[in-house]
């Protein structure tokens, strides 16, 4: 055990014990949480199915079998068929490609850009002024409305959905990173590093970034959930992914007109969105708990 | 007869990793109009002992497992929640370490003091407020009427602690529990706050339990002292006796830490070793791993409480 | 207090101005120009030119910009190509349903969510708490549009308790007009109830561990008074802050909900106008709904300032 731990032990025995325990079993806590594992497995499975869609899906996403229109879920079509005789399961698997792909692209790019902007904002006063004014502007639109505005003028396409949602998420990520950075900058260990003439870059990447990582990861999982919802919403309105590219929102939107006779067209895509979003939230909660010492039975003095 | 007599108090916390015996068989007496100082390092159970008296610990995970706390012959630990509410704030009141967070930020200082007064005395709103202003005057807050209408964030740390004292003393309690009342304050303000508590003690005959980790604070204000170590009482007695003739090696060590630090070649003497993990205490005397006079029995059995008149120590050295 | 509010208003004005400029240029992103987009491929150059003149697209960009900004300031936003009506009038006609939908949902979500979160926190780790946690977690993940459809299917089609779609103004339908709002409000509020329950629970648990709660208990205050007076007022501030964020989500949700339930509000107007390529209306409506959002958010801040003396006496939050 290193010096840092023994120093802790001196002042706060319970916390010190907790810290020691925590280092040993951070992952164990996550994996003791069955909901978090299940969620992770579900998302991973969904991701794999999306990647391998052409091989996994029983039919092509746009293959129409007019004779088999409105087939209820059964042996040939596990999740039934729609008004054009397209296999719902296949459309959902290809839809996962769009929905999860868009969300992943949005979250990853906005994580990179937002983190960079947030760090810069937290360190350089002048840049901060400019960046914050821009985020103010972008965040003045309610999220979906902002996306709607961009989609309205760019036209429906997967690329535009990514762009629209990216513009919605980047300022929010930047804000959070900036806030965390400003708090950390006041901490003694950062001051100490500055005192030892560590370069700004070094402090940013070696001291700040690792310390804001865990709340950020939680935020990104929640952001992923939000993006899935938003993408589905835009596609549902018919201004997201174009008609030839299936996405969950689109399948839901097409199916709603036949809701009274073909319930599966409405229920299935909804369940898919629900489970994906739920898994993200539960996984996020699981990751958050790892960072929360109360999970280790912290006692108050 | 002492005003408050605590016998064999045990408060345990059941947490995920096991049971923390935060207070494990502590006994002490509080005389009328006197100050009892409780000293110990963080986590020694000083605060929990005090909070247990009026059942203010979080239950669960906390649990008062056993013991007695007789206030004027009435056992506080057997009282119902409803009866305890009449004790809290009226017979026993408290002030805490952090004046910054101890007052509710959303209510004016005057309202918070008046609330206590209305709770325990039959007065109307206006009278209660007037009494609150009186209390603020008594703790020498300048412009008390204006301050009564202020919100906590508009007061300085020292002012807030004065306001807390006004709140705690507003119903003239028999016992004031002051939990590290000066630790979070500036050094200059610290002395003023301790002096103020002392003033009230003399004026109203209030008994004070002063919880601190600072031996210096104890020497200047306490009449009796109790030293605690991981949930156990290690030594207790009159302040002069304990300081002039400490029995327990832990007390000796603590005193050396301050005495040696004033003059002497080496700036500061420290005690070797660390506080043990409270879930997994050492067998026998909890202090044995750090003790310079350890014997084999210290590692096997808990030490008995040895009496030297009113001065007691829990140590095998004197058994 | 007054200074805080003026400062808050002063930040809205430049923000709105920059937003208006941004919306203006966003419209220029359209492939081709709005006139040819509107008329489609069969239109003759003459027709397109005539429309351009009508839409003032033949003028230089800065003149168009000034016209647009001036129009925003005076309320004269030009005429809708599709409706052949002044845009300001169209916006006004579509405002009330959206406002009703959003505010009722907010109100409903705040009441239910706060109560549930409070109960959950006070009874932490009890069976009630666990059930509420499961419910709120599930609620958060339910897509509003899907829930809307299911509600229509169940309560509208199967049970026939509520109308499947449509809208009636209060003037026309009196209190009966609310029956049109029940399902849409449920669809919109559910996710927000989930979020609020979760946040209120977390905040309340945090507050219950604060020193001032211990002080309140040590005074001898009864349990319910500690909870409802000292702890709850502090939690309420979080609720107000969250309301601002929920407004954003609800106004977005209103777009979808209005489309499901055929409610003639701003959201339906925007989506329908996108389909009709009536871009002037889209531009103005988005501008208007965003301005509305900023205004409602301002109201939230006013409530916040009333609740928290640290804001109104100007030491916290600039």
mmCIF file of N, CA and C in Angstrom, chain C residues 175-272:
data_model
loop_
_atom_site.group_PDB
_atom_site.id
_atom_site.type_symbol
_atom_site.label_atom_id
_atom_site.label_comp_id
_atom_site.label_asym_id
_atom_site.label_seq_id
_atom_site.Cartn_x
_atom_site.Cartn_y
_atom_site.Cartn_z
ATOM 1 N N UNK C 175 -65.158 22.966 -19.869
ATOM 2 C CA UNK C 175 -64.333 21.988 -19.182
ATOM 3 C C UNK C 175 -64.275 20.665 -19.916
ATOM 4 N N UNK C 176 -65.272 20.417 -20.748
ATOM 5 C CA UNK C 176 -65.272 19.189 -21.540
ATOM 6 C C UNK C 176 -64.076 19.128 -22.477
ATOM 7 N N UNK C 177 -63.512 20.289 -22.801
ATOM 8 C CA UNK C 177 -62.402 20.303 -23.755
ATOM 9 C C UNK C 177 -61.164 19.632 -23.172
ATOM 10 N N UNK C 178 -61.142 19.496 -21.851
ATOM 11 C CA UNK C 178 -59.959 18.888 -21.235
ATOM 12 C C UNK C 178 -59.822 17.410 -21.567
ATOM 13 N N UNK C 179 -60.952 16.784 -21.970
ATOM 14 C CA UNK C 179 -60.860 15.352 -22.262
ATOM 15 C C UNK C 179 -59.901 15.077 -23.406
ATOM 16 N N UNK C 180 -59.727 16.096 -24.252
ATOM 17 C CA UNK C 180 -58.776 15.933 -25.351
ATOM 18 C C UNK C 180 -57.324 15.990 -24.870
ATOM 19 N N UNK C 181 -57.151 16.568 -23.704
ATOM 20 C CA UNK C 181 -55.776 16.772 -23.232
ATOM 21 C C UNK C 181 -55.257 15.637 -22.360
ATOM 22 N N UNK C 182 -56.191 14.809 -21.836
ATOM 23 C CA UNK C 182 -55.767 13.805 -20.852
ATOM 24 C C UNK C 182 -54.686 12.880 -21.395
ATOM 25 N N UNK C 183 -54.961 12.230 -22.511
ATOM 26 C CA UNK C 183 -53.988 11.269 -23.036
ATOM 27 C C UNK C 183 -52.679 11.938 -23.471
ATOM 28 N N UNK C 184 -52.757 13.045 -24.219
ATOM 29 C CA UNK C 184 -51.490 13.706 -24.581
ATOM 30 C C UNK C 184 -50.651 14.104 -23.367
ATOM 31 N N UNK C 185 -51.312 14.629 -22.341
ATOM 32 C CA UNK C 185 -50.556 15.044 -21.157
ATOM 33 C C UNK C 185 -49.921 13.834 -20.489
ATOM 34 N N UNK C 186 -50.670 12.733 -20.401
ATOM 35 C CA UNK C 186 -50.108 11.514 -19.818
ATOM 36 C C UNK C 186 -48.885 11.065 -20.615
ATOM 37 N N UNK C 187 -49.015 11.085 -21.931
ATOM 38 C CA UNK C 187 -47.916 10.628 -22.786
ATOM 39 C C UNK C 187 -46.676 11.477 -22.578
ATOM 40 N N UNK C 188 -46.886 12.776 -22.429
ATOM 41 C CA UNK C 188 -45.739 13.666 -22.290
ATOM 42 C C UNK C 188 -45.152 13.655 -20.896
ATOM 43 N N UNK C 189 -46.021 13.540 -19.894
ATOM 44 C CA UNK C 189 -45.553 13.727 -18.520
ATOM 45 C C UNK C 189 -44.840 12.498 -17.959
ATOM 46 N N UNK C 190 -45.162 11.320 -18.492
ATOM 47 C CA UNK C 190 -44.665 10.102 -17.862
ATOM 48 C C UNK C 190 -43.148 10.075 -17.703
ATOM 49 N N UNK C 191 -42.421 10.346 -18.784
ATOM 50 C CA UNK C 191 -40.963 10.304 -18.707
ATOM 51 C C UNK C 191 -40.459 11.340 -17.702
ATOM 52 N N UNK C 192 -41.105 12.502 -17.697
ATOM 53 C CA UNK C 192 -40.670 13.567 -16.788
ATOM 54 C C UNK C 192 -40.950 13.192 -15.332
ATOM 55 N N UNK C 193 -42.078 12.487 -15.124
ATOM 56 C CA UNK C 193 -42.367 12.018 -13.768
ATOM 57 C C UNK C 193 -41.249 11.106 -13.296
ATOM 58 N N UNK C 194 -40.806 10.221 -14.184
ATOM 59 C CA UNK C 194 -39.715 9.303 -13.842
ATOM 60 C C UNK C 194 -38.463 10.057 -13.449
ATOM 61 N N UNK C 195 -38.084 11.014 -14.283
ATOM 62 C CA UNK C 195 -36.854 11.774 -14.015
ATOM 63 C C UNK C 195 -36.970 12.540 -12.706
ATOM 64 N N UNK C 196 -38.118 13.202 -12.546
ATOM 65 C CA UNK C 196 -38.296 14.043 -11.364
ATOM 66 C C UNK C 196 -38.292 13.209 -10.085
ATOM 67 N N UNK C 197 -38.982 12.070 -10.123
ATOM 68 C CA UNK C 197 -39.010 11.205 -8.944
ATOM 69 C C UNK C 197 -37.588 10.841 -8.540
ATOM 70 N N UNK C 198 -36.816 10.462 -9.535
ATOM 71 C CA UNK C 198 -35.451 10.035 -9.270
ATOM 72 C C UNK C 198 -34.604 11.181 -8.702
ATOM 73 N N UNK C 199 -34.736 12.354 -9.323
ATOM 74 C CA UNK C 199 -33.923 13.486 -8.895
ATOM 75 C C UNK C 199 -34.347 14.004 -7.523
ATOM 76 N N UNK C 200 -35.661 14.078 -7.307
ATOM 77 C CA UNK C 200 -36.153 14.568 -6.018
ATOM 78 C C UNK C 200 -35.719 13.615 -4.917
ATOM 79 N N UNK C 201 -35.782 12.324 -5.203
ATOM 80 C CA UNK C 201 -35.354 11.338 -4.214
ATOM 81 C C UNK C 201 -33.890 11.555 -3.855
ATOM 82 N N UNK C 202 -33.055 11.666 -4.888
ATOM 83 C CA UNK C 202 -31.619 11.831 -4.648
ATOM 84 C C UNK C 202 -31.336 13.119 -3.874
ATOM 85 N N UNK C 203 -31.990 14.200 -4.283
ATOM 86 C CA UNK C 203 -31.760 15.490 -3.643
ATOM 87 C C UNK C 203 -32.234 15.473 -2.192
ATOM 88 N N UNK C 204 -33.404 14.854 -2.001
ATOM 89 C CA UNK C 204 -33.965 14.794 -0.649
ATOM 90 C C UNK C 204 -33.051 13.980 0.268
ATOM 91 N N UNK C 205 -32.526 12.881 -0.232
ATOM 92 C CA UNK C 205 -31.622 12.066 0.578
ATOM 93 C C UNK C 205 -30.381 12.880 0.940
ATOM 94 N N UNK C 206 -29.922 13.657 -0.023
ATOM 95 C CA UNK C 206 -28.769 14.518 0.205
ATOM 96 C C UNK C 206 -29.086 15.554 1.283
ATOM 97 N N UNK C 207 -30.234 16.196 1.135
ATOM 98 C CA UNK C 207 -30.627 17.237 2.088
ATOM 99 C C UNK C 207 -30.781 16.646 3.495
ATOM 100 N N UNK C 208 -31.348 15.439 3.567
ATOM 101 C CA UNK C 208 -31.582 14.834 4.873
ATOM 102 C C UNK C 208 -30.279 14.576 5.620
ATOM 103 N N UNK C 209 -29.169 14.545 4.881
ATOM 104 C CA UNK C 209 -27.881 14.346 5.547
ATOM 105 C C UNK C 209 -27.166 15.654 5.850
ATOM 106 N N UNK C 210 -27.826 16.780 5.543
ATOM 107 C CA UNK C 210 -27.191 18.078 5.789
ATOM 108 C C UNK C 210 -27.232 18.416 7.282
ATOM 109 N N UNK C 211 -26.275 19.234 7.681
ATOM 110 C CA UNK C 211 -26.198 19.627 9.088
ATOM 111 C C UNK C 211 -27.442 20.350 9.570
ATOM 112 N N UNK C 212 -28.039 21.183 8.693
ATOM 113 C CA UNK C 212 -29.168 21.958 9.192
ATOM 114 C C UNK C 212 -30.375 21.088 9.497
ATOM 115 N N UNK C 213 -30.425 19.916 8.887
ATOM 116 C CA UNK C 213 -31.498 18.983 9.244
ATOM 117 C C UNK C 213 -31.242 18.421 10.642
ATOM 118 N N UNK C 214 -29.979 18.160 10.926
ATOM 119 C CA UNK C 214 -29.608 17.701 12.272
ATOM 120 C C UNK C 214 -29.924 18.798 13.294
ATOM 121 N N UNK C 215 -29.606 20.032 12.931
ATOM 122 C CA UNK C 215 -29.935 21.154 13.816
ATOM 123 C C UNK C 215 -31.435 21.192 14.079
ATOM 124 N N UNK C 216 -32.214 21.064 13.000
ATOM 125 C CA UNK C 216 -33.665 21.114 13.140
ATOM 126 C C UNK C 216 -34.148 20.008 14.071
ATOM 127 N N UNK C 217 -33.570 18.812 13.917
ATOM 128 C CA UNK C 217 -33.969 17.711 14.796
ATOM 129 C C UNK C 217 -33.552 17.993 16.227
ATOM 130 N N UNK C 218 -32.356 18.563 16.382
ATOM 131 C CA UNK C 218 -31.834 18.782 17.735
ATOM 132 C C UNK C 218 -32.610 19.863 18.474
ATOM 133 N N UNK C 219 -33.379 20.659 17.735
ATOM 134 C CA UNK C 219 -34.222 21.657 18.378
ATOM 135 C C UNK C 219 -35.425 21.013 19.042
ATOM 136 N N UNK C 220 -35.758 19.797 18.601
ATOM 137 C CA UNK C 220 -36.942 19.134 19.108
ATOM 138 C C UNK C 220 -38.119 19.229 18.168
ATOM 139 N N UNK C 221 -37.862 19.582 16.915
ATOM 140 C CA UNK C 221 -38.957 19.647 15.944
ATOM 141 C C UNK C 221 -39.467 18.250 15.640
ATOM 142 N N UNK C 222 -40.788 18.104 15.470
ATOM 143 C CA UNK C 222 -41.313 16.797 15.090
ATOM 144 C C UNK C 222 -40.858 16.410 13.674
ATOM 145 N N UNK C 223 -40.791 15.111 13.438
ATOM 146 C CA UNK C 223 -40.288 14.549 12.195
ATOM 147 C C UNK C 223 -40.896 15.190 10.949
ATOM 148 N N UNK C 224 -42.235 15.275 10.924
ATOM 149 C CA UNK C 224 -42.882 15.793 9.705
ATOM 150 C C UNK C 224 -42.511 17.235 9.456
ATOM 151 N N UNK C 225 -42.250 17.971 10.534
ATOM 152 C CA UNK C 225 -41.912 19.373 10.345
ATOM 153 C C UNK C 225 -40.474 19.517 9.823
ATOM 154 N N UNK C 226 -39.616 18.646 10.302
ATOM 155 C CA UNK C 226 -38.245 18.642 9.785
ATOM 156 C C UNK C 226 -38.284 18.355 8.284
ATOM 157 N N UNK C 227 -39.096 17.347 7.925
ATOM 158 C CA UNK C 227 -39.179 16.954 6.522
ATOM 159 C C UNK C 227 -39.812 18.055 5.681
ATOM 160 N N UNK C 228 -41.002 18.490 6.079
ATOM 161 C CA UNK C 228 -41.756 19.373 5.180
ATOM 162 C C UNK C 228 -41.322 20.820 5.234
ATOM 163 N N UNK C 229 -40.809 21.254 6.370
ATOM 164 C CA UNK C 229 -40.384 22.648 6.416
ATOM 165 C C UNK C 229 -38.914 22.781 6.018
ATOM 166 N N UNK C 230 -38.054 22.128 6.763
ATOM 167 C CA UNK C 230 -36.629 22.383 6.553
ATOM 168 C C UNK C 230 -36.044 21.650 5.352
ATOM 169 N N UNK C 231 -36.371 20.371 5.223
ATOM 170 C CA UNK C 231 -35.770 19.608 4.137
ATOM 171 C C UNK C 231 -36.468 19.903 2.813
ATOM 172 N N UNK C 232 -37.804 19.935 2.859
ATOM 173 C CA UNK C 232 -38.526 20.034 1.591
ATOM 174 C C UNK C 232 -38.299 21.356 0.880
ATOM 175 N N UNK C 233 -38.196 22.428 1.642
ATOM 176 C CA UNK C 233 -38.013 23.719 0.976
ATOM 177 C C UNK C 233 -36.686 23.738 0.206
ATOM 178 N N UNK C 234 -35.700 23.073 0.765
ATOM 179 C CA UNK C 234 -34.419 22.998 0.056
ATOM 180 C C UNK C 234 -34.517 22.120 -1.186
ATOM 181 N N UNK C 235 -35.342 21.074 -1.083
ATOM 182 C CA UNK C 235 -35.519 20.198 -2.241
ATOM 183 C C UNK C 235 -36.313 20.904 -3.336
ATOM 184 N N UNK C 236 -37.231 21.750 -2.895
ATOM 185 C CA UNK C 236 -38.093 22.454 -3.840
ATOM 186 C C UNK C 236 -37.276 23.279 -4.834
ATOM 187 N N UNK C 237 -36.162 23.805 -4.373
ATOM 188 C CA UNK C 237 -35.299 24.597 -5.250
ATOM 189 C C UNK C 237 -34.813 23.743 -6.418
ATOM 190 N N UNK C 238 -34.475 22.485 -6.103
ATOM 191 C CA UNK C 238 -34.056 21.575 -7.162
ATOM 192 C C UNK C 238 -35.199 21.344 -8.138
ATOM 193 N N UNK C 239 -36.406 21.188 -7.584
ATOM 194 C CA UNK C 239 -37.562 20.959 -8.447
ATOM 195 C C UNK C 239 -37.725 22.126 -9.418
ATOM 196 N N UNK C 240 -37.562 23.335 -8.906
ATOM 197 C CA UNK C 240 -37.721 24.506 -9.766
ATOM 198 C C UNK C 240 -36.641 24.527 -10.854
ATOM 199 N N UNK C 241 -35.400 24.240 -10.463
ATOM 200 C CA UNK C 241 -34.326 24.191 -11.452
ATOM 201 C C UNK C 241 -34.633 23.147 -12.523
ATOM 202 N N UNK C 242 -35.090 21.977 -12.049
ATOM 203 C CA UNK C 242 -35.406 20.899 -12.986
ATOM 204 C C UNK C 242 -36.558 21.281 -13.915
ATOM 205 N N UNK C 243 -37.503 22.070 -13.398
ATOM 206 C CA UNK C 243 -38.639 22.469 -14.216
ATOM 207 C C UNK C 243 -38.169 23.169 -15.484
ATOM 208 N N UNK C 244 -37.120 23.979 -15.348
ATOM 209 C CA UNK C 244 -36.578 24.656 -16.520
ATOM 210 C C UNK C 244 -36.110 23.663 -17.561
ATOM 211 N N UNK C 245 -35.403 22.624 -17.093
ATOM 212 C CA UNK C 245 -34.910 21.623 -18.031
ATOM 213 C C UNK C 245 -36.051 20.800 -18.611
ATOM 214 N N UNK C 246 -37.038 20.531 -17.743
ATOM 215 C CA UNK C 246 -38.165 19.738 -18.209
ATOM 216 C C UNK C 246 -38.962 20.485 -19.264
ATOM 217 N N UNK C 247 -39.012 21.792 -19.140
ATOM 218 C CA UNK C 247 -39.706 22.592 -20.146
ATOM 219 C C UNK C 247 -39.115 22.334 -21.521
ATOM 220 N N UNK C 248 -37.794 22.290 -21.582
ATOM 221 C CA UNK C 248 -37.128 22.034 -22.853
ATOM 222 C C UNK C 248 -37.570 20.696 -23.422
ATOM 223 N N UNK C 249 -37.539 19.673 -22.564
ATOM 224 C CA UNK C 249 -37.925 18.343 -23.023
ATOM 225 C C UNK C 249 -39.391 18.316 -23.428
ATOM 226 N N UNK C 250 -40.225 19.002 -22.638
ATOM 227 C CA UNK C 250 -41.664 18.972 -22.917
ATOM 228 C C UNK C 250 -42.005 19.693 -24.223
ATOM 229 N N UNK C 251 -41.309 20.796 -24.485
ATOM 230 C CA UNK C 251 -41.621 21.519 -25.717
ATOM 231 C C UNK C 251 -41.209 20.693 -26.926
ATOM 232 N N UNK C 252 -40.117 19.949 -26.785
ATOM 233 C CA UNK C 252 -39.744 19.007 -27.844
ATOM 234 C C UNK C 252 -40.772 17.901 -27.949
ATOM 235 N N UNK C 253 -41.165 17.382 -26.762
ATOM 236 C CA UNK C 253 -42.145 16.301 -26.734
ATOM 237 C C UNK C 253 -43.481 16.734 -27.318
ATOM 238 N N UNK C 254 -43.807 18.021 -27.137
ATOM 239 C CA UNK C 254 -45.081 18.531 -27.642
ATOM 240 C C UNK C 254 -45.142 18.381 -29.162
ATOM 241 N N UNK C 255 -44.006 18.574 -29.830
ATOM 242 C CA UNK C 255 -43.977 18.441 -31.286
ATOM 243 C C UNK C 255 -44.457 17.057 -31.694
ATOM 244 N N UNK C 256 -43.911 16.054 -31.014
ATOM 245 C CA UNK C 256 -44.276 14.675 -31.349
ATOM 246 C C UNK C 256 -45.714 14.386 -30.938
ATOM 247 N N UNK C 257 -46.058 14.782 -29.718
ATOM 248 C CA UNK C 257 -47.391 14.481 -29.204
ATOM 249 C C UNK C 257 -48.488 15.142 -30.041
ATOM 250 N N UNK C 258 -48.255 16.378 -30.427
ATOM 251 C CA UNK C 258 -49.255 17.066 -31.251
ATOM 252 C C UNK C 258 -49.472 16.327 -32.563
ATOM 253 N N UNK C 259 -48.406 15.739 -33.075
ATOM 254 C CA UNK C 259 -48.542 15.001 -34.326
ATOM 255 C C UNK C 259 -49.295 13.695 -34.155
ATOM 256 N N UNK C 260 -49.128 13.058 -32.988
ATOM 257 C CA UNK C 260 -49.861 11.818 -32.751
ATOM 258 C C UNK C 260 -51.339 12.101 -32.543
ATOM 259 N N UNK C 261 -51.628 13.125 -31.738
ATOM 260 C CA UNK C 261 -53.010 13.375 -31.353
ATOM 261 C C UNK C 261 -53.705 14.427 -32.216
ATOM 262 N N UNK C 262 -53.047 14.812 -33.294
ATOM 263 C CA UNK C 262 -53.620 15.818 -34.192
ATOM 264 C C UNK C 262 -54.073 17.052 -33.435
ATOM 265 N N UNK C 263 -53.204 17.584 -32.624
ATOM 266 C CA UNK C 263 -53.510 18.805 -31.886
ATOM 267 C C UNK C 263 -52.925 19.981 -32.664
ATOM 268 N N UNK C 264 -53.729 20.963 -32.981
ATOM 269 C CA UNK C 264 -53.246 22.053 -33.833
ATOM 270 C C UNK C 264 -52.351 23.034 -33.077
ATOM 271 N N UNK C 265 -51.156 22.574 -32.703
ATOM 272 C CA UNK C 265 -50.233 23.433 -31.980
ATOM 273 C C UNK C 265 -49.024 23.766 -32.828
ATOM 274 N N UNK C 266 -48.037 24.408 -32.185
ATOM 275 C CA UNK C 266 -46.846 24.845 -32.891
ATOM 276 C C UNK C 266 -46.076 23.684 -33.518
ATOM 277 N N UNK C 267 -45.986 22.580 -32.776
ATOM 278 C CA UNK C 267 -45.210 21.438 -33.249
ATOM 279 C C UNK C 267 -45.793 20.872 -34.528
ATOM 280 N N UNK C 268 -47.116 20.733 -34.542
ATOM 281 C CA UNK C 268 -47.779 20.202 -35.723
ATOM 282 C C UNK C 268 -47.606 21.180 -36.879
ATOM 283 N N UNK C 269 -47.683 22.450 -36.540
ATOM 284 C CA UNK C 269 -47.514 23.484 -37.555
ATOM 285 C C UNK C 269 -46.122 23.372 -38.192
ATOM 286 N N UNK C 270 -45.117 23.211 -37.344
ATOM 287 C CA UNK C 270 -43.743 23.138 -37.863
ATOM 288 C C UNK C 270 -43.583 21.936 -38.776
ATOM 289 N N UNK C 271 -43.989 20.763 -38.279
ATOM 290 C CA UNK C 271 -43.792 19.545 -39.065
ATOM 291 C C UNK C 271 -44.602 19.604 -40.366
ATOM 292 N N UNK C 272 -45.844 20.068 -40.250
ATOM 293 C CA UNK C 272 -46.667 20.162 -41.457
ATOM 294 C C UNK C 272 -46.059 21.155 -42.441
#
